[in-house]
PDB file of N, CA and C in Angstrom:
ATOM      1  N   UNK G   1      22.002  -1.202  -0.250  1.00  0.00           N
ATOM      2  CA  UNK G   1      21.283  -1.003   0.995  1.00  0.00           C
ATOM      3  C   UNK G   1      22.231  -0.455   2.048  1.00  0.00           C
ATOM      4  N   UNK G   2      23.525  -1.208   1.665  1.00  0.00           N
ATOM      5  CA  UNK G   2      24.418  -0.738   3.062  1.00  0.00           C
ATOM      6  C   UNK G   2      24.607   0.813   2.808  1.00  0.00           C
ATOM      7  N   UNK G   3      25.028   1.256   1.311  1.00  0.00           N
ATOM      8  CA  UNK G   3      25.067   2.652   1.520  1.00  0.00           C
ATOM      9  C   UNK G   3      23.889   3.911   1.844  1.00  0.00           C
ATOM     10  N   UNK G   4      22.673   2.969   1.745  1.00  0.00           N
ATOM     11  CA  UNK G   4      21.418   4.103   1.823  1.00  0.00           C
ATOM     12  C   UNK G   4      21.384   3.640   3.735  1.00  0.00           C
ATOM     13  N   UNK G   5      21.785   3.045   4.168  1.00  0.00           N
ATOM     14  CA  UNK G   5      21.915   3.201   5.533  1.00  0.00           C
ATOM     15  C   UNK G   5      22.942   3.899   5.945  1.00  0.00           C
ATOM     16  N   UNK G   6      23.895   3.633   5.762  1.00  0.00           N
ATOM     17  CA  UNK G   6      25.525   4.583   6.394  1.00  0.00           C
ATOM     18  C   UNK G   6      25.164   5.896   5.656  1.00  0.00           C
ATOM     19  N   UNK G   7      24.225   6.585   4.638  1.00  0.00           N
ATOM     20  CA  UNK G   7      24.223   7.891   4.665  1.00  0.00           C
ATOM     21  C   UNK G   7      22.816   8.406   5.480  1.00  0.00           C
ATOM     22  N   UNK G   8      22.240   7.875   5.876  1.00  0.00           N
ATOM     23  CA  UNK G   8      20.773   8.046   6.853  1.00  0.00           C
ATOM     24  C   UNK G   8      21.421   8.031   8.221  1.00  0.00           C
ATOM     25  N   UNK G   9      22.304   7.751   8.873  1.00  0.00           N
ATOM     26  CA  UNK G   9      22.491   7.505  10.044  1.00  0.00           C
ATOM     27  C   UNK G   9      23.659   8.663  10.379  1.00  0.00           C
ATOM     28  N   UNK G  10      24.054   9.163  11.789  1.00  0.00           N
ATOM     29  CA  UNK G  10      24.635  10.058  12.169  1.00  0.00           C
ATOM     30  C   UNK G  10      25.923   9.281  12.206  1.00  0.00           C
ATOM     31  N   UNK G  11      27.346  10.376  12.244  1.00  0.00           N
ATOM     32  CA  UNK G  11      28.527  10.285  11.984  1.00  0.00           C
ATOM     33  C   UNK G  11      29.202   9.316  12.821  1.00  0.00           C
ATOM     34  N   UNK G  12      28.660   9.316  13.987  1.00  0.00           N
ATOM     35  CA  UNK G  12      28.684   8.586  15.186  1.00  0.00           C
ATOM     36  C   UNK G  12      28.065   7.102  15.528  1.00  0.00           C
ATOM     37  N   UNK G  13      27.422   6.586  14.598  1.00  0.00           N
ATOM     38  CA  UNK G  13      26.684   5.910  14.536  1.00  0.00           C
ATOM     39  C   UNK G  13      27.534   4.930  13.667  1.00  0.00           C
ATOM     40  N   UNK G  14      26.891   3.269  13.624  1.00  0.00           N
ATOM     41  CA  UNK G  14      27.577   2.149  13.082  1.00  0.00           C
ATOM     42  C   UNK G  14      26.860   1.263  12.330  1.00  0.00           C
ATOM     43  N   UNK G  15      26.888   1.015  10.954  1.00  0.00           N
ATOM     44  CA  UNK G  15      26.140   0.105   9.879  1.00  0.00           C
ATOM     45  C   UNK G  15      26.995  -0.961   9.882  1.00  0.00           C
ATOM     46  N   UNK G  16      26.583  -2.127   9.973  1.00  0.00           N
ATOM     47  CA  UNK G  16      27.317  -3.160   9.852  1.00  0.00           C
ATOM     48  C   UNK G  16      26.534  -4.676   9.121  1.00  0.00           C
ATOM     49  N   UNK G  17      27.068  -4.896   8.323  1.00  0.00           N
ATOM     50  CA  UNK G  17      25.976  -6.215   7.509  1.00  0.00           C
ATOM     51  C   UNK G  17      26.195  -7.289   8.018  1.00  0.00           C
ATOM     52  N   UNK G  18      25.823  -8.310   8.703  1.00  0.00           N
ATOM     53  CA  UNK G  18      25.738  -9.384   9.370  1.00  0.00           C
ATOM     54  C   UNK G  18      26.015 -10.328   8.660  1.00  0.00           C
ATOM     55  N   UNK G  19      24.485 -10.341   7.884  1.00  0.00           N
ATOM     56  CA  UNK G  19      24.618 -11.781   7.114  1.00  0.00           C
ATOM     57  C   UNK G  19      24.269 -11.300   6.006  1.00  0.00           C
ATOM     58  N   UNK G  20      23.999 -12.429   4.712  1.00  0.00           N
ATOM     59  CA  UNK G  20      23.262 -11.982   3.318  1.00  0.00           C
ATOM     60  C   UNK G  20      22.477 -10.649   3.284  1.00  0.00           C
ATOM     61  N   UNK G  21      21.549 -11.016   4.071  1.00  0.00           N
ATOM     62  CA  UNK G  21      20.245  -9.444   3.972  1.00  0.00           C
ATOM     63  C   UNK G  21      20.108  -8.806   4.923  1.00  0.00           C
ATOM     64  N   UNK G  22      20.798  -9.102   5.737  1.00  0.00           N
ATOM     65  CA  UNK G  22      20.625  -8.557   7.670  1.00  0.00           C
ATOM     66  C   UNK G  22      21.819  -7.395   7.685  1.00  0.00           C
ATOM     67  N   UNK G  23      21.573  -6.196   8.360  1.00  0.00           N
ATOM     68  CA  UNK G  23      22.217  -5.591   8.730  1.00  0.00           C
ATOM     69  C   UNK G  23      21.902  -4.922  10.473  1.00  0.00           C
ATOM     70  N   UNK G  24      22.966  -4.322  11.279  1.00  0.00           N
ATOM     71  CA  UNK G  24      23.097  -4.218  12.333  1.00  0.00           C
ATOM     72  C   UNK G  24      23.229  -2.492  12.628  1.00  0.00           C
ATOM     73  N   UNK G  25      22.239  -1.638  12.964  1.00  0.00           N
ATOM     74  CA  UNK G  25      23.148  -0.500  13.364  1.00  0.00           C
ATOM     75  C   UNK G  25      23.173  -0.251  14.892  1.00  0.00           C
ATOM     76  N   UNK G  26      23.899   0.016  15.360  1.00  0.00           N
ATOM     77  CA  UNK G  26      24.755   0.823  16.286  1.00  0.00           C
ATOM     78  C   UNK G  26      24.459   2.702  16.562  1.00  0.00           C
ATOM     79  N   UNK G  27      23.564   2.860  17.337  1.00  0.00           N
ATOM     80  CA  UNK G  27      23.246   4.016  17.310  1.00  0.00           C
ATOM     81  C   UNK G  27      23.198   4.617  18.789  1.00  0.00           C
ATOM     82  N   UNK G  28      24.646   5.453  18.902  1.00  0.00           N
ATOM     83  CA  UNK G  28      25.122   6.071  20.486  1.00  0.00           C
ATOM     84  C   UNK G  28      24.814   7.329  20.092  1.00  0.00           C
ATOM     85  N   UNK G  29      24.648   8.405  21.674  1.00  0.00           N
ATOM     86  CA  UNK G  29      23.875   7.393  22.494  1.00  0.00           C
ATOM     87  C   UNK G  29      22.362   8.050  21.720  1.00  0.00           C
ATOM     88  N   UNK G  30      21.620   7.264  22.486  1.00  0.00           N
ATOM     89  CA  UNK G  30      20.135   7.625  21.980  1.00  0.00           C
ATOM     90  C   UNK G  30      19.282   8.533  23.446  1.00  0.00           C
ATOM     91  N   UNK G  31      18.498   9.192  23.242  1.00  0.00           N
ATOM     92  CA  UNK G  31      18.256   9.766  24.932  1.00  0.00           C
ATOM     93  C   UNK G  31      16.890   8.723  25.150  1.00  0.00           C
ATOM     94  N   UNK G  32      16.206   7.968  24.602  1.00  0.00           N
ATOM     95  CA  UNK G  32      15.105   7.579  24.780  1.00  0.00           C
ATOM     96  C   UNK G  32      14.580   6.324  23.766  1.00  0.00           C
ATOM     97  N   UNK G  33      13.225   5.032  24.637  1.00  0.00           N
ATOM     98  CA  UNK G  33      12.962   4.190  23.356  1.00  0.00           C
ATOM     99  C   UNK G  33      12.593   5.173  22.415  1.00  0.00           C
ATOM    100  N   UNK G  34      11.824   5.576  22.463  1.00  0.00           N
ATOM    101  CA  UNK G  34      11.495   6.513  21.700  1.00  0.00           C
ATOM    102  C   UNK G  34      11.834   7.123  20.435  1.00  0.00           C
ATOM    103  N   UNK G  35      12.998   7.551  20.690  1.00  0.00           N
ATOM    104  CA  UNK G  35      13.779   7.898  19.510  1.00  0.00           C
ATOM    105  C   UNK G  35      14.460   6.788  18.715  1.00  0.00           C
ATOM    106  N   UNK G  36      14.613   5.282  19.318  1.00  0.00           N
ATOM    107  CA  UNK G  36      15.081   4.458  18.665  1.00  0.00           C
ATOM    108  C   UNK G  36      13.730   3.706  18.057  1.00  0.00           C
ATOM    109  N   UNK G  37      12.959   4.388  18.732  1.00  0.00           N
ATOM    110  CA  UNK G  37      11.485   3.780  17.267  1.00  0.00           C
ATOM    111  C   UNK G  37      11.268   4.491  16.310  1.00  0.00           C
ATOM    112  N   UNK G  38      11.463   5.964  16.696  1.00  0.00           N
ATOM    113  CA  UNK G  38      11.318   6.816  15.542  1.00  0.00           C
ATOM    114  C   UNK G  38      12.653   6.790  14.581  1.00  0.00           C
ATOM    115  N   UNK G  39      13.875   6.401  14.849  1.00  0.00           N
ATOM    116  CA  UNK G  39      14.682   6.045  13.755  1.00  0.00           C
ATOM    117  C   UNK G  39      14.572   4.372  12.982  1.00  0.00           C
ATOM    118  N   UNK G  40      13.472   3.630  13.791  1.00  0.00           N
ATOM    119  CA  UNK G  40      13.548   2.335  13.037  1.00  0.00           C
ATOM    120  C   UNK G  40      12.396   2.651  12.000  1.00  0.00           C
ATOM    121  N   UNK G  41      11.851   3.626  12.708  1.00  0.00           N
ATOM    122  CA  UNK G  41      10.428   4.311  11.345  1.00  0.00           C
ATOM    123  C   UNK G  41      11.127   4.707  10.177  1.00  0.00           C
ATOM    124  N   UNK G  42      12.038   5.908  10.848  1.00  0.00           N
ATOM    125  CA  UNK G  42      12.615   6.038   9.616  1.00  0.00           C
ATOM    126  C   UNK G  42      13.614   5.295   8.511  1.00  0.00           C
ATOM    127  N   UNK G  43      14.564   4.178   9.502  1.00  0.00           N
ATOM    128  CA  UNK G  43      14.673   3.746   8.773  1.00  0.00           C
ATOM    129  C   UNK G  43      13.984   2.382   7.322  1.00  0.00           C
ATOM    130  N   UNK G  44      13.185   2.217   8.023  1.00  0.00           N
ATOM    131  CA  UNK G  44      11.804   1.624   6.959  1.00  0.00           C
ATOM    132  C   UNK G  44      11.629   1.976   5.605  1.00  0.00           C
ATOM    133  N   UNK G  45      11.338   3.870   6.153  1.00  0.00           N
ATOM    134  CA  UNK G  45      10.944   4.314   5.372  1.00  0.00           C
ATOM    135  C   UNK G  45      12.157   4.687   4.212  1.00  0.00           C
ATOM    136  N   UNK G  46      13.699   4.779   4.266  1.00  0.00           N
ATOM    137  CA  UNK G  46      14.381   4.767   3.252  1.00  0.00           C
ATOM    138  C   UNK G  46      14.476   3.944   2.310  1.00  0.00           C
ATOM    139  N   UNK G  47      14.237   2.950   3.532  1.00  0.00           N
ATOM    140  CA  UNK G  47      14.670   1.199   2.385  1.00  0.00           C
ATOM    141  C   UNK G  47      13.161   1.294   1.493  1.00  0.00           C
ATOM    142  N   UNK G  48      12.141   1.630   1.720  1.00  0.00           N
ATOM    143  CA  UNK G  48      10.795   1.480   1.202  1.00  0.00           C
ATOM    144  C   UNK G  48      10.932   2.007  -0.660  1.00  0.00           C
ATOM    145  N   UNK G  49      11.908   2.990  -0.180  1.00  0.00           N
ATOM    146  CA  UNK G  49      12.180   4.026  -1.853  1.00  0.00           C
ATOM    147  C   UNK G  49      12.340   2.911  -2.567  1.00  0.00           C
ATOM    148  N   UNK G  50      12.247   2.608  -4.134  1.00  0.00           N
ATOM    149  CA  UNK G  50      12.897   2.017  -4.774  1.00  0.00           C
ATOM    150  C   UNK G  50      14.176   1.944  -5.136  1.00  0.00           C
ATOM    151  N   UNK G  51      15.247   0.760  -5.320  1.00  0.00           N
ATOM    152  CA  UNK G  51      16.339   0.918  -5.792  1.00  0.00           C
ATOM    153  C   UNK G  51      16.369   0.926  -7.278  1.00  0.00           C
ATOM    154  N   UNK G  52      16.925   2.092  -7.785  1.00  0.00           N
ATOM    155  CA  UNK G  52      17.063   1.528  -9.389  1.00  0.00           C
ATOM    156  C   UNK G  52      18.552   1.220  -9.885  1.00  0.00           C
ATOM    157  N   UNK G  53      18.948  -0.249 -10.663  1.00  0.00           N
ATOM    158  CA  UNK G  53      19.840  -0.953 -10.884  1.00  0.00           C
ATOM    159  C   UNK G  53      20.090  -1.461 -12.506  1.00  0.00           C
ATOM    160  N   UNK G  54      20.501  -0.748 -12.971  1.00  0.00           N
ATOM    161  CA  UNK G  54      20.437  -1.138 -14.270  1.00  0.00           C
ATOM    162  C   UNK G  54      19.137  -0.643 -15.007  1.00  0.00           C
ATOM    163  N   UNK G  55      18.763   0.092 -15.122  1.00  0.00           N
ATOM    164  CA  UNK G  55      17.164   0.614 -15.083  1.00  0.00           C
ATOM    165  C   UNK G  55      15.816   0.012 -15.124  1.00  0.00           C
ATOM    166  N   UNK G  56      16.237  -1.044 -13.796  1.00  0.00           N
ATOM    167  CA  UNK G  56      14.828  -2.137 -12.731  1.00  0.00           C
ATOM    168  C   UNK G  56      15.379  -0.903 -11.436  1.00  0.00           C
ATOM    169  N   UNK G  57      13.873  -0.907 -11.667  1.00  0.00           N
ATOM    170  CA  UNK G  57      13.184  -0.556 -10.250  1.00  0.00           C
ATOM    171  C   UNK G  57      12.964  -1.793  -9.518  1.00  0.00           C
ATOM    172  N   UNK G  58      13.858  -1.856  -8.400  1.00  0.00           N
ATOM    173  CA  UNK G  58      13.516  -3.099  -7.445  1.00  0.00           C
ATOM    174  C   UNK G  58      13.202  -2.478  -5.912  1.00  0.00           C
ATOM    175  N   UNK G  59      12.217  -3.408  -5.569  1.00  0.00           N
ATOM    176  CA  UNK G  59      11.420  -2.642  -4.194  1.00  0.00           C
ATOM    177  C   UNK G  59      12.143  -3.980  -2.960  1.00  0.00           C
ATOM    178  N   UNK G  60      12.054  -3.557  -1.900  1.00  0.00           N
ATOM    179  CA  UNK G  60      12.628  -4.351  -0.799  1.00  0.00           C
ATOM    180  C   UNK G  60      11.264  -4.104   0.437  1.00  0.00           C
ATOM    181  N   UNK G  61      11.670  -4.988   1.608  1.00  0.00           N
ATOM    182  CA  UNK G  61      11.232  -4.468   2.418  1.00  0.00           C
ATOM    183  C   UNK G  61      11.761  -4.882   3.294  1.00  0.00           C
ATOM    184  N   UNK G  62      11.694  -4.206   4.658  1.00  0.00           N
ATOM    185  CA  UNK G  62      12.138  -4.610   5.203  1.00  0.00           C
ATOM    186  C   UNK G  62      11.695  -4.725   6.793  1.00  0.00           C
ATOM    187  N   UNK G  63      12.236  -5.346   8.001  1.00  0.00           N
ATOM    188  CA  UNK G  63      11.872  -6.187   9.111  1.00  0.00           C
ATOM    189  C   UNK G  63      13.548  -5.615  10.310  1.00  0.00           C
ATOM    190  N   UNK G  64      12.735  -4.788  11.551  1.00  0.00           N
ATOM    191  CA  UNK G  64      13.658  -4.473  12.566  1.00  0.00           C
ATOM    192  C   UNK G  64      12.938  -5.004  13.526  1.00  0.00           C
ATOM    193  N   UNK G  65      14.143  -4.827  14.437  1.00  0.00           N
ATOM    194  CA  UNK G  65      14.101  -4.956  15.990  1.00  0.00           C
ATOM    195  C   UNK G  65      14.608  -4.299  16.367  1.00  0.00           C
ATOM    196  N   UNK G  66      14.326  -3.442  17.922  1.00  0.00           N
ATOM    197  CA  UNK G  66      14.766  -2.093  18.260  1.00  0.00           C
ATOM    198  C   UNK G  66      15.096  -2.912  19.715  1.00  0.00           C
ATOM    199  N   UNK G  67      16.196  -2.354  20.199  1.00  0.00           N
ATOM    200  CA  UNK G  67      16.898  -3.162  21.481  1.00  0.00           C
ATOM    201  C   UNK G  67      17.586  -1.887  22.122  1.00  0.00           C
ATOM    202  N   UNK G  68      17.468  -1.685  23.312  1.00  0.00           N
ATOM    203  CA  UNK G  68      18.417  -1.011  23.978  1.00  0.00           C
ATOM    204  C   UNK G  68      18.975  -1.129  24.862  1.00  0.00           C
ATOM    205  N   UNK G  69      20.404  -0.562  24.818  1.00  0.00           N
ATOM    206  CA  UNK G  69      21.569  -1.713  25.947  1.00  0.00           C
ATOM    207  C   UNK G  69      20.834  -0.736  27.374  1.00  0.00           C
ATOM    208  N   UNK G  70      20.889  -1.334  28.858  1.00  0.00           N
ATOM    209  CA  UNK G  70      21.461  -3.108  28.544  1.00  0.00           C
ATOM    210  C   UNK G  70      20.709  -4.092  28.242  1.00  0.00           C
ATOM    211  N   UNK G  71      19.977  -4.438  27.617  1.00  0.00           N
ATOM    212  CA  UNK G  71      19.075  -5.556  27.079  1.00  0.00           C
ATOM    213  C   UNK G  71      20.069  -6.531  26.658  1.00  0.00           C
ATOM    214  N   UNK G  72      20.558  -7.215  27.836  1.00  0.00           N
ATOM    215  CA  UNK G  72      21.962  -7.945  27.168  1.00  0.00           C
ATOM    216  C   UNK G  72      23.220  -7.786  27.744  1.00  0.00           C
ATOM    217  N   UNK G  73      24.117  -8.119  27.929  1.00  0.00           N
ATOM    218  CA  UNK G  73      25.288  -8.461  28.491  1.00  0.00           C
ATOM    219  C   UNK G  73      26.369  -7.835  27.558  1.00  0.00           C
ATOM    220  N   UNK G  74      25.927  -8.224  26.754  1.00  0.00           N
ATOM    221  CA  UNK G  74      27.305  -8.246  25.220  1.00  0.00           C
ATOM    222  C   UNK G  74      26.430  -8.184  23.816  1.00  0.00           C
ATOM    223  N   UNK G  75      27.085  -7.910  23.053  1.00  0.00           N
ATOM    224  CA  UNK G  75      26.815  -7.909  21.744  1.00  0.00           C
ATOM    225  C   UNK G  75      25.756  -8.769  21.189  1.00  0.00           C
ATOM    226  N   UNK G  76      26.187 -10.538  21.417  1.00  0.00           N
ATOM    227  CA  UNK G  76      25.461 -11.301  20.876  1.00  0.00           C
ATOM    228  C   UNK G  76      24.097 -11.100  21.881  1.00  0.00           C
ATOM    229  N   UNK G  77      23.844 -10.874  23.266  1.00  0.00           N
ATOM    230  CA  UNK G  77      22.498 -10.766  23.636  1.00  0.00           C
ATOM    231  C   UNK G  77      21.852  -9.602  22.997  1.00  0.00           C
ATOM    232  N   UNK G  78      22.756  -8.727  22.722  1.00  0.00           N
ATOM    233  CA  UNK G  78      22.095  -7.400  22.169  1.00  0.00           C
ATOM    234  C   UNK G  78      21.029  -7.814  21.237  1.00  0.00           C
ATOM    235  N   UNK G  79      22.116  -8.518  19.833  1.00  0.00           N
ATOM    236  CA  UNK G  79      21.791  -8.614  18.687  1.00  0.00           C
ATOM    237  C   UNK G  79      20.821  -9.781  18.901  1.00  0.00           C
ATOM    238  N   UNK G  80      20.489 -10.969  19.856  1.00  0.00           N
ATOM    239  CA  UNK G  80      19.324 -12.106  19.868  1.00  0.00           C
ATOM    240  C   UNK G  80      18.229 -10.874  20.234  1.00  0.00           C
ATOM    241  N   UNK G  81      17.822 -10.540  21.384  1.00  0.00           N
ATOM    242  CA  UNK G  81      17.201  -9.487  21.943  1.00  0.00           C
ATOM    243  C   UNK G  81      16.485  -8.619  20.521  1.00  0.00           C
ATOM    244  N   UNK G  82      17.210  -7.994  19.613  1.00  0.00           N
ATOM    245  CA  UNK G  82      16.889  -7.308  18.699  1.00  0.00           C
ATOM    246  C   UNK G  82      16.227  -8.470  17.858  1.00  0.00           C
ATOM    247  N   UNK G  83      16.570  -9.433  17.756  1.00  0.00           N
ATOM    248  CA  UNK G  83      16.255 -10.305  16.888  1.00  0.00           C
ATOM    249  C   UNK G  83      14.718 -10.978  17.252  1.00  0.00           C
ATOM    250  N   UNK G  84      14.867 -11.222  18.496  1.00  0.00           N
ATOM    251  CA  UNK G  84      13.665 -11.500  19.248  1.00  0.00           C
ATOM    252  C   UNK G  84      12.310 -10.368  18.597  1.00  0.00           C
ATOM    253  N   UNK G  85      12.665  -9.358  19.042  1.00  0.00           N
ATOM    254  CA  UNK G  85      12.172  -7.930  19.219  1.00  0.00           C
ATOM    255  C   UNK G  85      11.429  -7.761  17.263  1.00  0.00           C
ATOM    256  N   UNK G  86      12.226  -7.909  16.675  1.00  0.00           N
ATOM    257  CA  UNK G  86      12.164  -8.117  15.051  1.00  0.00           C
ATOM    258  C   UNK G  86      10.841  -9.210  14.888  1.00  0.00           C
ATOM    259  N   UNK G  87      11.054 -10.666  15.436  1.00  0.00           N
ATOM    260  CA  UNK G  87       9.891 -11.429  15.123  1.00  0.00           C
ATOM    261  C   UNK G  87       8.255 -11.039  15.324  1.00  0.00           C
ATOM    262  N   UNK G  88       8.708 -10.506  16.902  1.00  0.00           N
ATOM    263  CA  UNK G  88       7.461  -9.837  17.292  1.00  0.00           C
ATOM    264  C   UNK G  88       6.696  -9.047  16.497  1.00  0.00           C
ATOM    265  N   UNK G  89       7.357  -7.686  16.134  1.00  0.00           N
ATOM    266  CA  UNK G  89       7.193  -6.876  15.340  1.00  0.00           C
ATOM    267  C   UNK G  89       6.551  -7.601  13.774  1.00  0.00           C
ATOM    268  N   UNK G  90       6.932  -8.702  13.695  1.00  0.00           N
ATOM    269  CA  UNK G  90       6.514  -9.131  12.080  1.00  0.00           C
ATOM    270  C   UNK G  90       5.104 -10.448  12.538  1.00  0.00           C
ATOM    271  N   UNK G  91       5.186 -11.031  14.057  1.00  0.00           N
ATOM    272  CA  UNK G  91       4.085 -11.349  13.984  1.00  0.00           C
ATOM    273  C   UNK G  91       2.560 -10.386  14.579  1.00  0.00           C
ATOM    274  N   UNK G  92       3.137  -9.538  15.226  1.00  0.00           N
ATOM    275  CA  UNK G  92       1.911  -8.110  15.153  1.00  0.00           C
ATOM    276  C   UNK G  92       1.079  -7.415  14.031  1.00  0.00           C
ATOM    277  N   UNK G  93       2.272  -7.511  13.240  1.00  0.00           N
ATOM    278  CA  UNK G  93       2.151  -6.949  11.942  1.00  0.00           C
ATOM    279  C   UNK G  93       0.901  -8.093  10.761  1.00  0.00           C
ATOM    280  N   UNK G  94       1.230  -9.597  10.925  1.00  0.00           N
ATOM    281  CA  UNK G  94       1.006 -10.143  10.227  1.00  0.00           C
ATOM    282  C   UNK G  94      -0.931 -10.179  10.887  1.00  0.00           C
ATOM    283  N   UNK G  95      -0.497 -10.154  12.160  1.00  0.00           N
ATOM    284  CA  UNK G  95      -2.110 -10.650  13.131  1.00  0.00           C
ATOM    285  C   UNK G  95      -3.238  -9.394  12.533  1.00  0.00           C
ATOM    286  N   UNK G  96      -2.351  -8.022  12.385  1.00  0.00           N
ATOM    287  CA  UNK G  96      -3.054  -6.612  12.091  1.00  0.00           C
ATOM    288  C   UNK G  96      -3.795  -7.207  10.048  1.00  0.00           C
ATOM    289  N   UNK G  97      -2.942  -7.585   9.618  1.00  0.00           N
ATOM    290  CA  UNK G  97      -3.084  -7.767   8.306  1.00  0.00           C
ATOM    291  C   UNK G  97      -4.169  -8.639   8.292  1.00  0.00           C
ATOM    292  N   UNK G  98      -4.234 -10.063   8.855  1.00  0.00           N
ATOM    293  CA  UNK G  98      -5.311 -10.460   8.780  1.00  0.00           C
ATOM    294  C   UNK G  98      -6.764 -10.217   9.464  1.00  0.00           C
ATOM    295  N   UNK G  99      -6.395  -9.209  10.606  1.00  0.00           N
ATOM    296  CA  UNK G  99      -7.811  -8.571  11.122  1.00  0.00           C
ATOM    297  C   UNK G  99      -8.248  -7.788  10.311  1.00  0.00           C
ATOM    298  N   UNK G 100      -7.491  -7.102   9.272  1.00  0.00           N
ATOM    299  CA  UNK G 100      -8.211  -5.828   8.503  1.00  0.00           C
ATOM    300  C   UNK G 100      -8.911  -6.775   7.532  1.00  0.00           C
ATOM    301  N   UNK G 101      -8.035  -7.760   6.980  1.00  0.00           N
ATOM    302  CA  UNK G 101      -9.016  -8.825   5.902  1.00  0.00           C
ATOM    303  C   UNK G 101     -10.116  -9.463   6.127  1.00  0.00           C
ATOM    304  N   UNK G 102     -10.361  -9.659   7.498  1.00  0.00           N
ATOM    305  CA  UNK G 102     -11.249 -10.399   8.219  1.00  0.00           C
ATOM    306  C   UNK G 102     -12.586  -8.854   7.983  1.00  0.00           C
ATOM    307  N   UNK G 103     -12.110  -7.949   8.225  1.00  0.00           N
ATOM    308  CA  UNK G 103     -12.916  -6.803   8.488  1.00  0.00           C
ATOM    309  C   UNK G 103     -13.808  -6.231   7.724  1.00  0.00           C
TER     310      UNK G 103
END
């Protein structure tokens, strides 16, 4: 995963893995939210490809938060802020899923 991110992202830009499954990028500068939604689209959409590992196809998915400084003081507000921003995003997501089932 870390390498299908550090080759999706510009030269200038920073992949960094946090924890077990979490990773962090770093993306200067950006001119707009905008463009930092349309790169969290895209990045979605890389991780979405399958990985093949031994010849398993294994599928992932995955869960962002889009933050832009200064949303935050320092690093760690950055990264809560994003983190915050991430839950939201997955309980919107979950509320949409069950209205379409409901539907």
């Amino acid at each position: 995963i870390a390498r299908r991110l550090q080759h999706g992202v510009r030269a200038q830009d920073t992949v960094a893995r946090l924890y077990g499954d979490e990773f962090a990028l770093l993306l200067t500068p950006l001119p707009s939210e905008q463009s930092a939604e349309a790169i969290s689209h895209r990045v979605a959409t890389w991780l979405q490809q399958p990985f093949v590992i031994n010849d398993l196809h294994i599928e992932v998915t995955c869960s962002a938060g889009v933050v832009l400084y200064p949303d935050g003081t320092d690093g760690r507000h950055l990264l809560d802020s994003a983190d915050r921003d991430m839950y939201r995003r997955k309980r919107i997501r979950q509320e949409r899923s069950a209205a379409a089932a409901l539907a």
